[in-house]
CSV table of C-alpha atoms in Angstrom, one decimal:
chain,number,residue,atom,x,y,z
Q,13,MET,CA,0.0,0.0,0.0
Q,14,ARG,CA,1.2,3.5,-0.8
Q,15,ILE,CA,-0.1,6.9,0.0
Q,16,ARG,CA,-0.8,8.7,-3.3
Q,17,ALA,CA,-2.5,11.8,-2.1
Q,18,SER,CA,-1.4,14.3,-4.8
Q,19,ARG,CA,-3.3,17.3,-3.3
Q,20,SER,CA,-5.7,18.1,-0.5
Q,21,VAL,CA,-8.1,21.0,0.1
Q,22,SER,CA,-9.5,22.0,3.5
Q,23,LEU,CA,-13.3,22.5,3.5
Q,24,LEU,CA,-15.4,25.0,5.4
Q,25,ALA,CA,-17.3,22.3,7.3
Q,26,GLY,CA,-17.3,20.8,10.7
Q,27,VAL,CA,-18.8,17.4,11.7
Q,28,ALA,CA,-19.6,16.7,15.4
Q,29,VAL,CA,-18.5,13.3,16.6
Q,30,SER,CA,-19.0,11.4,19.7
Q,31,ALA,CA,-16.5,11.4,22.6
Q,32,ALA,CA,-15.8,7.7,21.9
Q,33,GLY,CA,-15.1,8.5,18.3
Q,34,LEU,CA,-12.7,11.3,19.2
Q,35,ALA,CA,-10.9,9.1,21.7
Q,36,ALA,CA,-10.2,6.7,18.9
Q,37,SER,CA,-9.5,9.3,16.3
Q,38,SER,CA,-6.1,10.3,15.2
Q,39,GLY,CA,-6.1,13.9,16.4
Q,40,CYS,CA,-5.8,13.2,20.1
Q,41,GLY,CA,-4.2,9.8,20.4
Q,42,SER,CA,-0.6,8.8,21.1
Q,43,GLN,CA,1.9,8.3,18.3
Q,44,LYS,CA,2.3,4.6,19.3
Q,45,ALA,CA,-1.5,4.0,19.0
Q,46,ALA,CA,-1.5,5.8,15.6
Q,47,GLU,CA,1.2,3.6,14.2
Q,48,SER,CA,-0.6,0.5,15.5
Q,49,GLY,CA,-3.8,1.8,13.9
Q,50,THR,CA,-2.0,2.3,10.6
Q,51,ASP,CA,-0.8,-1.3,10.5
Q,52,ALA,CA,-4.3,-2.6,11.4
Q,53,LEU,CA,-5.8,-0.5,8.7
Q,54,ALA,CA,-3.4,-1.9,6.1
Q,55,ASP,CA,-4.4,-5.4,7.2
Q,56,ARG,CA,-8.0,-4.4,7.0
Q,57,ALA,CA,-7.6,-3.2,3.4
Q,58,ARG,CA,-6.3,-6.5,2.4
Q,59,GLN,CA,-9.2,-8.3,4.1
Q,60,VAL,CA,-11.7,-6.1,2.3
Q,61,ALA,CA,-10.1,-6.7,-1.1
Q,62,ALA,CA,-10.0,-10.4,-0.5
Q,63,ALA,CA,-13.7,-10.5,0.5
Q,64,TRP,CA,-14.9,-8.4,-2.5
Q,65,ASP,CA,-12.8,-9.8,-5.3
Q,66,GLY,CA,-14.7,-12.4,-7.2
Q,67,SER,CA,-17.7,-12.2,-4.8
Q,68,PRO,CA,-21.4,-12.2,-5.7
Q,69,ALA,CA,-21.6,-8.7,-4.2
Q,70,ALA,CA,-19.0,-7.4,-6.7
Q,71,ALA,CA,-20.9,-9.1,-9.6
Q,72,GLU,CA,-24.1,-7.5,-8.4
Q,73,TRP,CA,-22.4,-4.0,-8.2
Q,74,ARG,CA,-21.1,-4.3,-11.7
Q,75,ALA,CA,-24.5,-5.3,-13.1
Q,76,GLY,CA,-26.3,-2.3,-11.5
Q,77,TYR,CA,-26.7,1.4,-12.1
Q,78,HIS,CA,-24.6,3.3,-9.6
Q,79,PRO,CA,-23.9,7.0,-10.5
Q,80,VAL,CA,-20.4,8.3,-9.7
Q,81,GLY,CA,-20.9,11.6,-11.4
Q,82,GLU,CA,-23.4,14.4,-11.1
Q,83,VAL,CA,-27.1,13.4,-11.6
Q,84,VAL,CA,-27.9,17.1,-12.1
Q,85,GLN,CA,-26.3,19.0,-15.0
Q,86,LEU,CA,-26.5,22.8,-15.1
Q,87,PRO,CA,-27.5,24.8,-18.2
Q,88,ARG,CA,-24.9,25.1,-20.8
Q,89,GLY,CA,-22.3,27.6,-19.7
Q,90,GLY,CA,-23.3,27.2,-16.0
Q,91,LEU,CA,-25.3,29.5,-13.8
Q,92,GLN,CA,-25.4,33.3,-14.3
Q,93,GLY,CA,-24.0,35.2,-11.4
Q,94,GLN,CA,-23.5,34.6,-7.7
Q,95,ALA,CA,-27.2,35.0,-6.9
Q,96,ASP,CA,-28.2,32.1,-9.1
Q,97,LYS,CA,-25.3,30.0,-7.8
Q,98,GLN,CA,-26.4,30.7,-4.2
Q,99,ALA,CA,-30.0,29.8,-5.1
Q,100,TYR,CA,-28.9,26.5,-6.5
Q,101,GLU,CA,-26.7,25.8,-3.5
Q,102,ASP,CA,-29.6,26.6,-1.2
Q,103,GLN,CA,-32.0,24.6,-3.3
Q,104,ASN,CA,-34.3,27.6,-3.6
Q,105,PHE,CA,-36.5,27.2,-6.6
Q,106,ILE,CA,-39.9,28.8,-7.6
Q,107,LEU,CA,-42.2,26.9,-9.9
Q,108,ARG,CA,-44.0,29.2,-12.4
Q,109,GLY,CA,-45.5,26.7,-14.8
Q,110,GLU,CA,-47.0,23.2,-15.2
Q,111,LEU,CA,-45.0,20.0,-14.8
Q,112,PRO,CA,-45.9,17.0,-17.1
Q,113,ASP,CA,-47.5,13.8,-16.0
Q,114,PRO,CA,-45.0,11.1,-14.7
Q,115,GLY,CA,-45.2,9.0,-17.9
Q,116,PRO,CA,-43.9,5.4,-18.0
Q,117,LYS,CA,-42.9,3.7,-14.8
Q,118,ASP,CA,-39.7,2.2,-16.2
Q,119,SER,CA,-37.1,2.9,-18.8
Q,120,GLN,CA,-33.6,1.8,-19.7
Q,121,VAL,CA,-30.1,2.9,-18.8
Q,122,THR,CA,-27.7,2.2,-21.7
Q,123,TRP,CA,-23.9,1.8,-21.9
Q,124,PRO,CA,-21.8,1.8,-25.1
Q,125,GLY,CA,-21.2,-1.8,-26.0
Q,126,GLY,CA,-23.0,-3.1,-22.8
Q,127,ASN,CA,-26.3,-4.6,-21.9
Q,128,PRO,CA,-29.1,-2.1,-21.1
Q,129,LEU,CA,-30.7,-2.1,-17.7
Q,130,THR,CA,-34.3,-1.4,-16.9
Q,131,ARG,CA,-34.9,0.8,-13.9
Q,132,PRO,CA,-37.8,2.6,-12.3
Q,133,LEU,CA,-38.4,6.2,-13.3
Q,134,VAL,CA,-39.0,9.3,-11.1
Q,135,GLY,CA,-41.8,11.6,-12.2
Q,136,ALA,CA,-41.3,15.3,-13.0
Q,137,ASP,CA,-43.0,16.5,-9.8
Q,138,GLU,CA,-40.9,14.2,-7.6
Q,139,SER,CA,-37.7,15.1,-9.4
Q,140,TYR,CA,-38.5,18.8,-8.9
Q,141,LYS,CA,-39.0,18.3,-5.2
Q,142,THR,CA,-35.5,16.8,-4.9
Q,143,LEU,CA,-34.1,20.0,-6.5
Q,144,ALA,CA,-36.2,22.4,-4.6
Q,145,SER,CA,-36.2,22.1,-0.8
Q,146,THR,CA,-37.0,25.7,-0.3
Q,147,HIS,CA,-39.4,28.2,-2.1
Q,148,ASN,CA,-38.5,31.7,-0.8
Q,149,ASN,CA,-39.1,34.3,-3.5
Q,150,LYS,CA,-37.7,37.0,-1.2
Q,151,LYS,CA,-34.2,35.4,-1.4
Q,152,PRO,CA,-32.1,34.6,-4.5
Q,153,HIS,CA,-34.0,31.9,-6.4
Q,154,LEU,CA,-34.2,30.0,-9.7
Q,155,THR,CA,-37.5,30.0,-11.5
Q,156,VAL,CA,-38.7,26.8,-13.2
Q,157,THR,CA,-41.2,27.5,-16.0
Q,158,GLY,CA,-41.7,23.9,-17.2
Q,159,ALA,CA,-40.1,20.5,-17.9
Q,160,LYS,CA,-40.0,17.8,-20.6
Q,161,ARG,CA,-38.6,14.3,-20.9
Q,162,GLY,CA,-35.2,13.8,-22.4
Q,163,GLU,CA,-31.9,12.1,-21.6
Q,164,MET,CA,-28.4,12.9,-20.4
Q,165,THR,CA,-25.1,11.2,-20.1
Q,166,LEU,CA,-23.4,10.7,-16.8
Q,167,VAL,CA,-20.6,8.7,-15.2
Q,168,THR,CA,-21.5,5.4,-13.5
Q,169,SER,CA,-19.5,2.6,-11.9
Q,170,ARG,CA,-19.8,0.9,-15.3
Q,171,GLY,CA,-18.6,3.9,-17.2
Q,172,PRO,CA,-20.5,6.6,-19.1
Q,173,ALA,CA,-24.2,5.9,-19.4
Q,174,THR,CA,-27.1,7.5,-21.2
Q,175,VAL,CA,-30.1,7.8,-18.9
Q,176,PRO,CA,-33.6,9.2,-19.1
Q,177,ALA,CA,-33.8,12.7,-17.6
Q,178,TRP,CA,-36.1,15.6,-16.8
Q,179,LEU,CA,-35.1,18.8,-18.6
Q,180,PHE,CA,-36.2,21.7,-16.5
Q,181,THR,CA,-36.6,25.1,-18.2
Q,182,LEU,CA,-35.2,27.9,-16.2
Q,183,HIS,CA,-36.2,31.6,-16.6
Q,184,GLY,CA,-33.4,33.5,-18.3
Q,185,TYR,CA,-31.6,30.4,-19.6
Q,186,ALA,CA,-31.5,29.2,-23.2
Q,187,SER,CA,-30.7,25.6,-22.3
Q,188,PRO,CA,-32.3,23.4,-19.6
Q,189,LEU,CA,-31.2,22.1,-16.2
Q,190,LYS,CA,-31.1,18.3,-16.5
Q,191,GLN,CA,-31.7,15.8,-13.7
Q,192,ALA,CA,-31.5,12.0,-14.1
Q,193,ALA,CA,-34.9,10.5,-13.8
Q,194,VAL,CA,-33.8,6.9,-13.0
Q,195,ILE,CA,-33.6,5.4,-9.5
Q,196,PRO,CA,-30.1,4.0,-8.8
Q,197,SER,CA,-29.8,0.3,-8.0
Q,198,LYS,CA,-29.7,-0.7,-4.4
Q,199,PRO,CA,-26.0,-1.3,-3.3
Q,200,PRO,CA,-25.3,-5.0,-2.7
Q,201,ARG,CA,-24.9,-6.4,0.8
Q,202,PRO,CA,-21.1,-6.2,1.6
Q,203,PRO,CA,-19.3,-9.5,2.0
Q,204,ILE,CA,-17.4,-8.2,5.0
Q,205,ARG,CA,-18.6,-6.4,8.2
Q,206,PRO,CA,-17.4,-2.9,9.2
Q,207,ALA,CA,-14.2,-2.7,11.1
Q,208,ARG,CA,-14.1,-2.2,14.8
Q,209,GLY,CA,-11.4,-0.8,17.0
Q,210,ILE,CA,-9.4,0.9,14.3
Q,211,PRO,CA,-8.7,4.6,15.0
Q,212,GLY,CA,-10.0,7.2,12.6
Q,213,TYR,CA,-13.0,7.8,10.5
Q,214,PRO,CA,-14.6,6.2,7.4
Q,215,LEU,CA,-14.4,8.3,4.2
Q,216,ASN,CA,-17.1,10.9,4.0
Q,217,ARG,CA,-17.8,10.8,0.2
Q,218,LEU,CA,-16.5,10.3,-3.3
Q,219,VAL,CA,-16.3,13.6,-5.1
Q,220,GLN,CA,-14.9,12.7,-8.5
Q,221,ILE,CA,-13.2,10.1,-10.7
Q,222,ALA,CA,-10.9,11.7,-13.2
Q,223,ALA,CA,-11.8,11.4,-16.8
Q,224,ASP,CA,-8.9,9.1,-17.5
Q,225,GLY,CA,-9.8,7.0,-14.4
Q,226,ARG,CA,-6.3,7.3,-13.0
Q,227,SER,CA,-7.2,9.3,-9.9
Q,228,VAL,CA,-10.1,9.6,-7.5
Q,229,THR,CA,-11.0,12.5,-5.2
Q,230,VAL,CA,-12.7,11.9,-1.9
Q,231,VAL,CA,-13.6,13.8,1.3
Q,232,ALA,CA,-11.9,12.4,4.4
Q,233,LEU,CA,-12.3,13.4,8.0
Q,234,HIS,CA,-9.6,14.2,10.6
Q,235,GLY,CA,-9.4,15.6,14.1
Q,236,ALA,CA,-8.7,19.0,15.4
Q,237,CYS,CA,-5.3,18.1,16.8
Q,238,ASP,CA,-3.5,16.5,13.8
Q,239,GLY,CA,-1.9,17.5,10.5
Q,240,GLY,CA,-4.8,16.5,8.2
Q,241,SER,CA,-5.9,13.5,6.3
Q,242,ALA,CA,-4.0,10.9,4.2
Q,243,VAL,CA,-5.5,8.2,2.1
Q,244,ASP,CA,-3.7,4.9,1.3
Q,245,VAL,CA,-4.8,2.8,-1.7
Q,246,LEU,CA,-4.7,-0.9,-2.3
Q,247,GLU,CA,-5.3,-1.9,-5.9
Q,248,THR,CA,-6.2,-5.4,-7.0
Q,249,HIS,CA,-7.7,-6.8,-10.2
Q,250,GLY,CA,-11.2,-6.3,-8.9
Q,251,SER,CA,-11.2,-3.5,-6.4
Q,252,VAL,CA,-9.6,-0.2,-5.3
Q,253,VAL,CA,-9.6,-0.1,-1.5
Q,254,LEU,CA,-9.1,3.4,0.1
Q,255,SER,CA,-8.0,3.7,3.7
Q,256,ALA,CA,-8.2,7.2,5.4
Q,257,SER,CA,-5.8,8.0,8.2
Q,258,THR,CA,-4.4,11.2,9.8
Q,259,LYS,CA,-0.9,12.8,9.8
Q,260,ASP,CA,1.3,14.5,12.4
Q,261,HIS,CA,-0.5,13.3,15.5
Q,262,LYS,CA,-0.3,15.7,18.5
Q,263,ASP,CA,-1.1,15.2,22.1
Q,264,SER,CA,-3.1,18.2,23.4
Q,265,GLY,CA,-5.6,18.9,26.0
Q,266,ASN,CA,-7.3,21.5,23.8
Q,267,CYS,CA,-8.8,19.0,21.3
Q,268,THR,CA,-12.4,19.9,20.4
Q,269,LYS,CA,-15.1,17.2,19.8
Q,270,GLN,CA,-15.2,18.0,16.1
Q,271,ALA,CA,-14.0,16.4,12.9
Q,272,LYS,CA,-12.8,18.5,10.0
Q,273,MET,CA,-13.4,17.6,6.3
Q,274,GLN,CA,-10.6,17.5,3.8
Q,275,GLN,CA,-10.6,16.9,0.1
Q,276,VAL,CA,-7.9,14.4,-1.0
Q,277,THR,CA,-7.0,13.3,-4.5
Q,278,VAL,CA,-5.4,9.9,-4.8
Q,279,LYS,CA,-3.5,8.7,-7.9
Q,280,LEU,CA,-3.8,5.2,-9.1
Q,281,ASP,CA,-1.5,2.8,-11.0
Q,282,ARG,CA,-4.2,2.2,-13.6
Q,283,PRO,CA,-7.7,3.4,-14.4
Q,284,VAL,CA,-10.5,2.5,-12.0
Q,285,GLY,CA,-12.4,0.8,-14.8
Q,286,ASP,CA,-15.1,-1.5,-13.5
Q,287,ARG,CA,-13.3,-2.2,-10.3
Q,288,VAL,CA,-15.3,-1.5,-7.1
Q,289,LEU,CA,-14.1,1.6,-5.1
Q,290,LEU,CA,-14.2,0.6,-1.5
Q,291,ASP,CA,-13.8,2.1,2.0
Q,292,ALA,CA,-11.5,-0.1,4.1
Q,293,ARG,CA,-13.3,0.7,7.4
Q,294,THR,CA,-16.9,0.2,6.3
Q,295,GLY,CA,-16.1,-2.6,3.7
Q,296,GLN,CA,-18.7,-0.8,1.4
Q,297,PRO,CA,-18.5,1.1,-1.8
Q,298,VAL,CA,-17.5,4.7,-1.2
Q,299,PRO,CA,-20.8,6.7,-1.6
Q,300,TYR,CA,-20.8,9.4,-4.3
Q,301,LYS,CA,-22.1,12.7,-3.1
Q,302,GLY,CA,-20.1,15.3,-5.1
Q,303,LEU,CA,-19.2,18.6,-3.5
Q,304,ARG,CA,-22.6,20.3,-3.3
Q,305,GLY,CA,-23.0,21.9,0.1
Q,306,LEU,CA,-19.2,22.1,0.8
Q,307,SER,CA,-17.0,25.1,-0.1
Q,308,ALA,CA,-13.2,25.0,-0.3
Q,309,SER,CA,-11.3,27.3,2.0
Q,310,GLY,CA,-7.9,26.8,0.5
Q,311,SER,CA,-5.5,24.5,-1.3
């Protein structure tokens, strides 16, 4: 295993953690405990890879529809101005038009050269509700004037896929905002249980897989009394296991019960391809959430 964290970005976000979690976390433990935890994490990564490689769970994951890219695509050229960007971040939308009927219950996700997959569809009204959690016309907002059925291309665990989508017309924009209308497949039951007794935190989220597949960007957590996050990677023929740890452990009586978020990009020896991207601690695929709701404070 080798650390291949090519860059990291601190994020303006704090996550409260339990006292037990902090006691086990890297920020406030002893150096000896940290080294022991690193060895245990390396062993754990090998166990996770061995459990997943060639397993029914891995086959089920590869056969499913699991987005690892944005299911919402902004109008061509992006949003206009800071007010619209803030409205999108706040999910503040106003509906000024009619939304179409739900339409068919199912449709197909297609991959170039691969077998299509039939999945349930989300109606326009339900799709709109996931975009718009607030409706305050006294604050910066985006106005939806209508929607129609269409399709979009997004990145999945099986590569780029074409999926049915709702195309929402926004006031003041020539092209629509697109949102995938397909319900993702349920993740398979992991063939290994979560780890216990290993200091540190699970990975918070997958942010991005590079276009060439040779790097992945994740959000990791670390404590208030350490030097930040590091991510080790164990690559096998069937999986990419990521193990988050912390750097420069410091003993201090001033540690707060808070975990900090840090964006870390990890380089790989070869493209991810259809290998399963796994978290060593949970033994599960790293959940994709993107960076919506988090803002970078520096690099």
